[in-house]
Coordinates of C-alpha atoms and ligand atoms in Angstrom, one line a residue:
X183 CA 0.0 0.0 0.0
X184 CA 1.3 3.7 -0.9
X185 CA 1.7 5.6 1.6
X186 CA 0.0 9.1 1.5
X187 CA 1.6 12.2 3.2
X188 CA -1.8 14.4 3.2
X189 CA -5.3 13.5 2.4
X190 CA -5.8 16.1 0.1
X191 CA -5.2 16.8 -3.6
X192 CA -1.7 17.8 -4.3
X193 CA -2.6 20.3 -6.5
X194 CA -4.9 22.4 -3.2
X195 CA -2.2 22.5 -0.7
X196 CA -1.1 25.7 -2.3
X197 CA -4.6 27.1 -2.7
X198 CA -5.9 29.7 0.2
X199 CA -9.2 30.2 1.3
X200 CA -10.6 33.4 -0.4
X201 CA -10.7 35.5 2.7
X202 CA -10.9 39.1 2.1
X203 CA -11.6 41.3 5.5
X204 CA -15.1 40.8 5.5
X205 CA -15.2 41.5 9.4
X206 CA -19.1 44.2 9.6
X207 CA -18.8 47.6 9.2
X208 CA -20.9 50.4 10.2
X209 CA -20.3 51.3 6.1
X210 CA -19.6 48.7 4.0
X211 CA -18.1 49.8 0.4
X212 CA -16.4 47.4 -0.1
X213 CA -18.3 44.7 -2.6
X214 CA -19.9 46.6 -5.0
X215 CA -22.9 45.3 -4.0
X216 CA -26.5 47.7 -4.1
X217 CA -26.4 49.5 -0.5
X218 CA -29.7 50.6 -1.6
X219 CA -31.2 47.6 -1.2
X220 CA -33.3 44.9 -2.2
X221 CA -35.9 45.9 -4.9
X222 CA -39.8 45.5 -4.2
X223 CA -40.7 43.1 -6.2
X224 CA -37.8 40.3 -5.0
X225 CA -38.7 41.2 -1.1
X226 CA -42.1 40.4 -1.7
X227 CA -41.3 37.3 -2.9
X228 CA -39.0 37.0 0.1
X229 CA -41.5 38.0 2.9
X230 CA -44.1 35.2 1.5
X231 CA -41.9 32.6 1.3
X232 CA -43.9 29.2 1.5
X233 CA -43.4 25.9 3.1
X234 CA -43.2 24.2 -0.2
X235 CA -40.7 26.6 -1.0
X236 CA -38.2 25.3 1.7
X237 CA -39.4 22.2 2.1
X238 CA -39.3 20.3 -1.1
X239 CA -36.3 20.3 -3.9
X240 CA -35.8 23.4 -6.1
X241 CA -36.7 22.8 -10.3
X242 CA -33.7 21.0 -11.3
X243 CA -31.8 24.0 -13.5
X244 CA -33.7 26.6 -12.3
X245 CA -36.2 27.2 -15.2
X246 CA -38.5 29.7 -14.2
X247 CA -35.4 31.8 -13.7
X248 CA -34.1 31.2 -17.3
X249 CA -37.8 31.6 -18.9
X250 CA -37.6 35.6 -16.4
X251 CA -34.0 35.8 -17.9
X252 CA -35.0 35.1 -21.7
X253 CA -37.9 37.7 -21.3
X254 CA -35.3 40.3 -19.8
X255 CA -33.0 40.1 -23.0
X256 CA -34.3 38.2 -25.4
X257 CA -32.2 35.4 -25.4
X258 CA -33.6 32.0 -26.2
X259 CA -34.0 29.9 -23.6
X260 CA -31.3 26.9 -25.0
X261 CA -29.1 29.7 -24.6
X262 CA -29.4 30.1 -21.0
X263 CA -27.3 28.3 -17.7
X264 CA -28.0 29.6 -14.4
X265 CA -26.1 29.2 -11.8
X266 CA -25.7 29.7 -7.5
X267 CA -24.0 33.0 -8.2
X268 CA -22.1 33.8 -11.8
X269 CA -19.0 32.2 -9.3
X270 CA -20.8 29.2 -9.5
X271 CA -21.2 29.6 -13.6
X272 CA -17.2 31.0 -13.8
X273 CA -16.1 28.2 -12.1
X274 CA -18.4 25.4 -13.9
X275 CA -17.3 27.4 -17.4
X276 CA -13.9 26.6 -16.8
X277 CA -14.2 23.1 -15.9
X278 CA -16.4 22.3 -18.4
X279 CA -14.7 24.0 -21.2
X280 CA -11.2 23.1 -21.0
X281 CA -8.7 20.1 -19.7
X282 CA -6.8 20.4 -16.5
X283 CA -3.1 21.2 -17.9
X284 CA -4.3 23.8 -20.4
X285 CA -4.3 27.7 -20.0
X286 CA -6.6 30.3 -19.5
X287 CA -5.5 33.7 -20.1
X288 CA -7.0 36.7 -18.8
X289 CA -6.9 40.4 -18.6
X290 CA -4.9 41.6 -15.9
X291 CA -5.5 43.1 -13.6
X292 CA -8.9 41.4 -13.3
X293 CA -11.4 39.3 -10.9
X294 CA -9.4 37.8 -8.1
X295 CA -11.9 34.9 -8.2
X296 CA -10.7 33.6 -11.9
X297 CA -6.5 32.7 -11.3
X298 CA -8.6 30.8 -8.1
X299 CA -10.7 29.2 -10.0
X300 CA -8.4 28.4 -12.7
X301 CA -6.2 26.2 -10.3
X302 CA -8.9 24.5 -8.2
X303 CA -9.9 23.2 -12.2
X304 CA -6.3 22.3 -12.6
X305 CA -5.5 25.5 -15.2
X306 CA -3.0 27.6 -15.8
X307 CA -4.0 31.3 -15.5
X308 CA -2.1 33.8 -17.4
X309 CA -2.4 37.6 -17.3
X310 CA -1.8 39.9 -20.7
X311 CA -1.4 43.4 -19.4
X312 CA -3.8 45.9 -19.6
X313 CA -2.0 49.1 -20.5
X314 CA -2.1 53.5 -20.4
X315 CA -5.0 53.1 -22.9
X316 CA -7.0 51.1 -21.0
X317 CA -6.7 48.7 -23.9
X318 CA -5.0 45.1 -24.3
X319 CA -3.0 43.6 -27.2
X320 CA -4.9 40.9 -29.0
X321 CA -1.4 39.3 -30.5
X322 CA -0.6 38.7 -26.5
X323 CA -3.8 36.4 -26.3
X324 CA -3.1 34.6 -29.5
X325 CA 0.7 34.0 -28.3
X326 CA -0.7 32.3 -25.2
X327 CA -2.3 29.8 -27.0
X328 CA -5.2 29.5 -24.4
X329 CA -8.3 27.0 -24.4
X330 CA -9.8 29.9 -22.3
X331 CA -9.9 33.1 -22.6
X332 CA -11.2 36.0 -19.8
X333 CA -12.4 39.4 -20.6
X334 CA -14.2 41.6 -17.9
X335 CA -16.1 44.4 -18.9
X336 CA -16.5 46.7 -17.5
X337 CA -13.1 45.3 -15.3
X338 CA -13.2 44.8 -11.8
X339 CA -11.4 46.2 -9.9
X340 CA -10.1 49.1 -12.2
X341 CA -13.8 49.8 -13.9
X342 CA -12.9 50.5 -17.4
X343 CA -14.0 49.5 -20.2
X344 CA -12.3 47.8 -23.0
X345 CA -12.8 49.1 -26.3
X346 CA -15.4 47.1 -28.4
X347 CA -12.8 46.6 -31.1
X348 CA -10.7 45.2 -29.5
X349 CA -12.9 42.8 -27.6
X350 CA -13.9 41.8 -31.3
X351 CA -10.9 41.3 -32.8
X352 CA -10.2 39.1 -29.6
X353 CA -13.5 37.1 -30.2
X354 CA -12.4 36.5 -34.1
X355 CA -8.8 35.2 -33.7
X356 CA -10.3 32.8 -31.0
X357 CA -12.1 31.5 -33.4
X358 CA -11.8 27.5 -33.5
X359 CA -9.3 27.7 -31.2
X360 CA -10.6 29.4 -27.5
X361 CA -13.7 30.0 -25.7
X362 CA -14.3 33.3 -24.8
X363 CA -15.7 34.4 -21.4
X364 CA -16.9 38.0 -20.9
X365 CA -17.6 38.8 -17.3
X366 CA -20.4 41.5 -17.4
X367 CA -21.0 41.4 -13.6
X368 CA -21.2 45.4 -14.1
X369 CA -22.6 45.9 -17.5
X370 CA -26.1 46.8 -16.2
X371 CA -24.0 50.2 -15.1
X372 CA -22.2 50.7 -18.3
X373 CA -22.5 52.7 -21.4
X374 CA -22.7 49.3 -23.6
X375 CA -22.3 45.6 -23.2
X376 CA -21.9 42.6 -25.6
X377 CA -24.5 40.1 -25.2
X378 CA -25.1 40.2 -28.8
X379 CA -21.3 38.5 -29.6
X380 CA -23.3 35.7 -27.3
X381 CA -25.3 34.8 -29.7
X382 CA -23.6 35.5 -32.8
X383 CA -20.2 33.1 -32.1
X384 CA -20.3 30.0 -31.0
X385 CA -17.1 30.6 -28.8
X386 CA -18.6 33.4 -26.8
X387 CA -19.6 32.8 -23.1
X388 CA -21.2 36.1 -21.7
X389 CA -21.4 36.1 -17.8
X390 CA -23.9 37.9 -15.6
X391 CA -25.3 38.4 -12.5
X392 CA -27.9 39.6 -10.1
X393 CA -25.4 40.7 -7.4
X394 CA -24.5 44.0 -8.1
X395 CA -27.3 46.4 -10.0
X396 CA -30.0 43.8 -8.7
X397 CA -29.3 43.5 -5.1
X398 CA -29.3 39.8 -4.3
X399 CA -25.8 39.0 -3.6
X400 CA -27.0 37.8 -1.0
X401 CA -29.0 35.3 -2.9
X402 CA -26.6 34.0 -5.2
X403 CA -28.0 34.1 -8.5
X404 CA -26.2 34.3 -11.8
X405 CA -26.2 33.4 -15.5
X406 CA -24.6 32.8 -18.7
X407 CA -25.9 33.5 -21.9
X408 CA -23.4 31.5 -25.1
X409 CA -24.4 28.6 -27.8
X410 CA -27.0 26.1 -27.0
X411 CA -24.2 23.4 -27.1
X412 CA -21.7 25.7 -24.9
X413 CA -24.3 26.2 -22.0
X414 CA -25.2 22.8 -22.2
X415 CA -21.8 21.8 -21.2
X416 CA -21.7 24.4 -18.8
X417 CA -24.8 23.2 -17.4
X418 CA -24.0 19.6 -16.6
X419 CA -20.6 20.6 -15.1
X420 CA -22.8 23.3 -12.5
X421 CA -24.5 20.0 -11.5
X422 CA -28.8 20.7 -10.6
X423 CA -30.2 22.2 -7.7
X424 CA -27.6 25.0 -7.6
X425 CA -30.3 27.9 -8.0
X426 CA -32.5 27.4 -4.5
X427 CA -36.0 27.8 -4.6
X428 CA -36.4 31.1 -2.9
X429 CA -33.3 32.6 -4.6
X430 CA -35.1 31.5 -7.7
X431 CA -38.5 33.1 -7.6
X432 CA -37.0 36.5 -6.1
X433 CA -34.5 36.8 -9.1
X434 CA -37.7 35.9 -12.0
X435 CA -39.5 38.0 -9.8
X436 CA -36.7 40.8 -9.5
X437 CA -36.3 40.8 -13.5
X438 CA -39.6 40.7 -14.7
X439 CA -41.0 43.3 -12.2
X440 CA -38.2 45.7 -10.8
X441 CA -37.1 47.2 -13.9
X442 CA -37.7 50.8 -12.8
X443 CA -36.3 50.4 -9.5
X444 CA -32.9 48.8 -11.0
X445 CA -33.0 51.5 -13.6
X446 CA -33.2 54.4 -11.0
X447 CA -31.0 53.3 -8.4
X448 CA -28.6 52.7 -11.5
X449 CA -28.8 56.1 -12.5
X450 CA -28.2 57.5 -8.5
X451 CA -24.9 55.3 -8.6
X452 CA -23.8 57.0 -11.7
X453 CA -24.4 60.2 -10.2
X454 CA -22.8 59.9 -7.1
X455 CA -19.8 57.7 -9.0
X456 CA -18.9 61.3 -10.6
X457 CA -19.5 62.9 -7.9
X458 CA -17.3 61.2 -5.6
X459 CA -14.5 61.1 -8.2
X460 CA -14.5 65.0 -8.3
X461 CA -14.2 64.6 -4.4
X462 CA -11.1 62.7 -4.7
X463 CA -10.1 64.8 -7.5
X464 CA -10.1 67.6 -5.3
X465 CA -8.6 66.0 -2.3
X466 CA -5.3 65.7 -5.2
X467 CA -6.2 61.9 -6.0
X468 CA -6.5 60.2 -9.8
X469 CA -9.2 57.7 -10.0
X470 CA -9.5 55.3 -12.9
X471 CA -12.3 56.5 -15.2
X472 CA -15.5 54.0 -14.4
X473 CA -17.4 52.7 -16.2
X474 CA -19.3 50.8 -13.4
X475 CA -20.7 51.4 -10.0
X476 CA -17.2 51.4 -7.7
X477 CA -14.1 53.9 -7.9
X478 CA -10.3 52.7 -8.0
X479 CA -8.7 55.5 -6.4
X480 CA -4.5 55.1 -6.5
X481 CA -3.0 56.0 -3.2
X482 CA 0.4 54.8 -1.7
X483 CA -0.1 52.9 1.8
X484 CA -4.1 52.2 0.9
X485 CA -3.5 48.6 3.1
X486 CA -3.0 50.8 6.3
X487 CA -5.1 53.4 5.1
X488 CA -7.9 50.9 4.7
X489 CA -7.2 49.0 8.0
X490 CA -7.8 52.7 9.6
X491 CA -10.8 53.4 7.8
X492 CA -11.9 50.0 9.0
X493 CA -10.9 51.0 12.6
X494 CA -13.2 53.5 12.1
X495 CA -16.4 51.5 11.0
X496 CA -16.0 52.4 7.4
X497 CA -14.8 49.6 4.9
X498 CA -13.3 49.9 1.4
X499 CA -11.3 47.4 -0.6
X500 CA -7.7 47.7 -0.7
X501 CA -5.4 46.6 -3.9
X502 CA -1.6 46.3 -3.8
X503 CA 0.8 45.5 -6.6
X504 CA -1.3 46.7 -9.4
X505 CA 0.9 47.3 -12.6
X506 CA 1.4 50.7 -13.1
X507 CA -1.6 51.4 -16.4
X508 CA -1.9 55.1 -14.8
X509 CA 0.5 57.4 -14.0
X510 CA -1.2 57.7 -10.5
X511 CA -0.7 54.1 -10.0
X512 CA 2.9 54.3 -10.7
X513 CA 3.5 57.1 -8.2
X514 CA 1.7 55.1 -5.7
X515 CA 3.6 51.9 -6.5
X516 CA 0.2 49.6 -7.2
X517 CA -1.5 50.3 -4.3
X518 CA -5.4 51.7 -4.7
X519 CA -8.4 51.7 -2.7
X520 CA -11.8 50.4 -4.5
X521 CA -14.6 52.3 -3.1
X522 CA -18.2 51.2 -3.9
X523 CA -20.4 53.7 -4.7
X524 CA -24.0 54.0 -2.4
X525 CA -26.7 56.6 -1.4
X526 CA -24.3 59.9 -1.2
X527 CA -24.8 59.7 3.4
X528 CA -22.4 56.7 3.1
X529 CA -20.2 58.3 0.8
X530 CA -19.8 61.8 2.7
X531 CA -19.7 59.7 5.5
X532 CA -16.7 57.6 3.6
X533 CA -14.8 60.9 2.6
X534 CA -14.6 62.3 6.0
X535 CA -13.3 59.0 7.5
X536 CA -10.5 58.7 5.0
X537 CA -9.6 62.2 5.3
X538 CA -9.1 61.2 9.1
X539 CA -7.4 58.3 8.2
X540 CA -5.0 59.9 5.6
X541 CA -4.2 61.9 7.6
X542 CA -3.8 59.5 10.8
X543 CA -1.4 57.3 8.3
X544 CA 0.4 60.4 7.2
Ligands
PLP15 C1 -19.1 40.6 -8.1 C2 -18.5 40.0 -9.3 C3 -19.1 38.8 -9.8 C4 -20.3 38.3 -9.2 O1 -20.2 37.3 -8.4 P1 -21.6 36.5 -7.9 O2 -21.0 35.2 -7.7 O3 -22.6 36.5 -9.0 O4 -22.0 37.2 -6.7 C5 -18.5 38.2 -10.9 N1 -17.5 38.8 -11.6 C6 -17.0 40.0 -11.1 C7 -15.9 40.6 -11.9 C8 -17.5 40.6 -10.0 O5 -16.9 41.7 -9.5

């Protein structure tokens, strides 16, 4: 009999636990999540919950929520996987699509969640560079010869946008060769998306969710729209049951009913996105231009900075090591804060408590 040295899979022992600093704060910009709330419609559904609900199994893959989704964008139904947050449809993507051993190559910087996933699948993740332009090479994705490829728009965490060309020229030269994955986690809050390359290539996964504009991250609910045959592979690899019951009817409920309410809150985090970057402008500070509803803000020393902001009940996502695609991040030698944007109380509230803690970290 061998004899094993750890119980678990080789490959893991060099995988950490995704553990941002998710300890409560009074203010909590951090996730990107809608700090207005849930909308009307999904709490209704919520408050009502009924026995059978809970009690029995949910549909199998979650088709009341695909029928809700298909009505939302009209997408065809065959061209629909759900999934227990777009994680949850990320992470079955990248198993389902490629062989361990093969590569995946992805803007960078970019989701956190995808060089993660890319190893617990047994892939090699590689980052092409995004640069001043807010733009990426196409050649560099070509030259990594990837089964995968992951585009984020707009990106997370610096909130631009990468220019539609691009993105197309990208989705030809895959052609036959890669899958494409577009993360549009923030596309209800930008000035275009790309669910149409969905379904005009059979390469193209597009990636969505009802965590950010939507307000059910708590929930977990996400989708994919791509090629009937794409999803369907996606789909056996997510494994049934993933969308529970209550998650399910609050998202149909959310999409086919809460339209105005997601529109407007939309439109107060656009407002108060500009208006907090002219606050940091004025306070001598560069943010990235965004394209979505958070703020990457390039200040040297933004862990401790963070850590005192949290000290004082206020929490914001700090980044460190970011290559240098703005002047501002240069001079602050990667490090940025990522500051959701919420109703403008929270973000006065924000400013004032980094001011404090600027200045305490001064
Ligand atoms: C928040 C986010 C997601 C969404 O994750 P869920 O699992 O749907 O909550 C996906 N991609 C990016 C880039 C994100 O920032």
């Amino acid at each position: 009999m061998t004899e094993r040295s750890s119980p678990s899979r080789a490959s893991y022992r060099e995988i950490d636990l995704y553990a941002p600093d998710r300890a409560p704060s009074r203010i909590d910009l951090s996730d990107n999540t809608n700090r207005w709330g849930v909308p009307p419609a999904a709490q209704r559904v919520l408050s009502n919950a009924a026995t059978e609900q809970v009690t029995r199994y949910p549909d199998l893959y979650a088709s009341a929520l695909k029928r809700a989704i298909a009505e939302r964008t009209g997408v065809p139904l065959r061209r629909i996987v759900t999934g227990c947050g777009s994680d949850d449809v990320l992470d079955s993507a990248i198993r389902a699509l490629a062989e361990p051993g093969e590569t995946i190559a992805g803007i960078d910087p970019s989701f956190a969640m995808i060089p993660l996933f890319a190893r617990m699948n047994g892939l090699r993740y590689q980052g092409v560079p995004i640069d001043e332009r807010f733009d990426v090479d196409p050649a560099a994705f070509e030259r990594a010869n990837a089964r995968l490829i992951y585009l984020c728009v707009p990106n997370n965490p610096t909130g631009t946008m990468l220019p539609r060309g691009t993105i197309d020229t990208i989705v030809d030269n895959a052609r036959g060769r890669a899958t494409v994955i577009i993360d549009e986690a923030y596309a209800d809050f930008a000035p275009w998306n790309v669910l149409d390359l969905a379904t005009t290539n059979d390469h193209v996964l597009v990636v969505r969710t009802l965590s950010k504009a939507y307000g059910l991250a708590g929930l977990r609910v996400g989708y994919a729209v791509g090629a009937a045959a794409l999803v369907g592979e996606v789909e056996k690899s997510r494994g049934p049951y993933k969308v529970n019951a209550l998650a399910e009817a609050a998202a149909a409920a959310a999409l086919a009913e809460d339209g105005d309410w997601v529109r407007e809150h939309i439109r107060l985090a656009l407002d108060n996105r500009d208006r907090l970057s002219d606050a940091l402008r004025e306070r001598g500070l560069d943010p990235l231009p965004s394209a979505s509803n958070f703020v990457l803000v390039p200040i040297a020393g933004a862990a401790r900075i963070s850590t005192a902001m949290r000290e004082r009940g206020v929490a914001v996502r700090p980044f460190a090591s970011l290559p240098a695609i703005t002047p501002a991040l240069r001079v602050a030698n990667g490090d940025a804060l990522r500051i959701s944007v919420g109703p403008w109380n929270e973000l006065a509230a924000m400013l004032t408590t980094f001011d404090s803690a600027r200045d305490a970290c001064a």
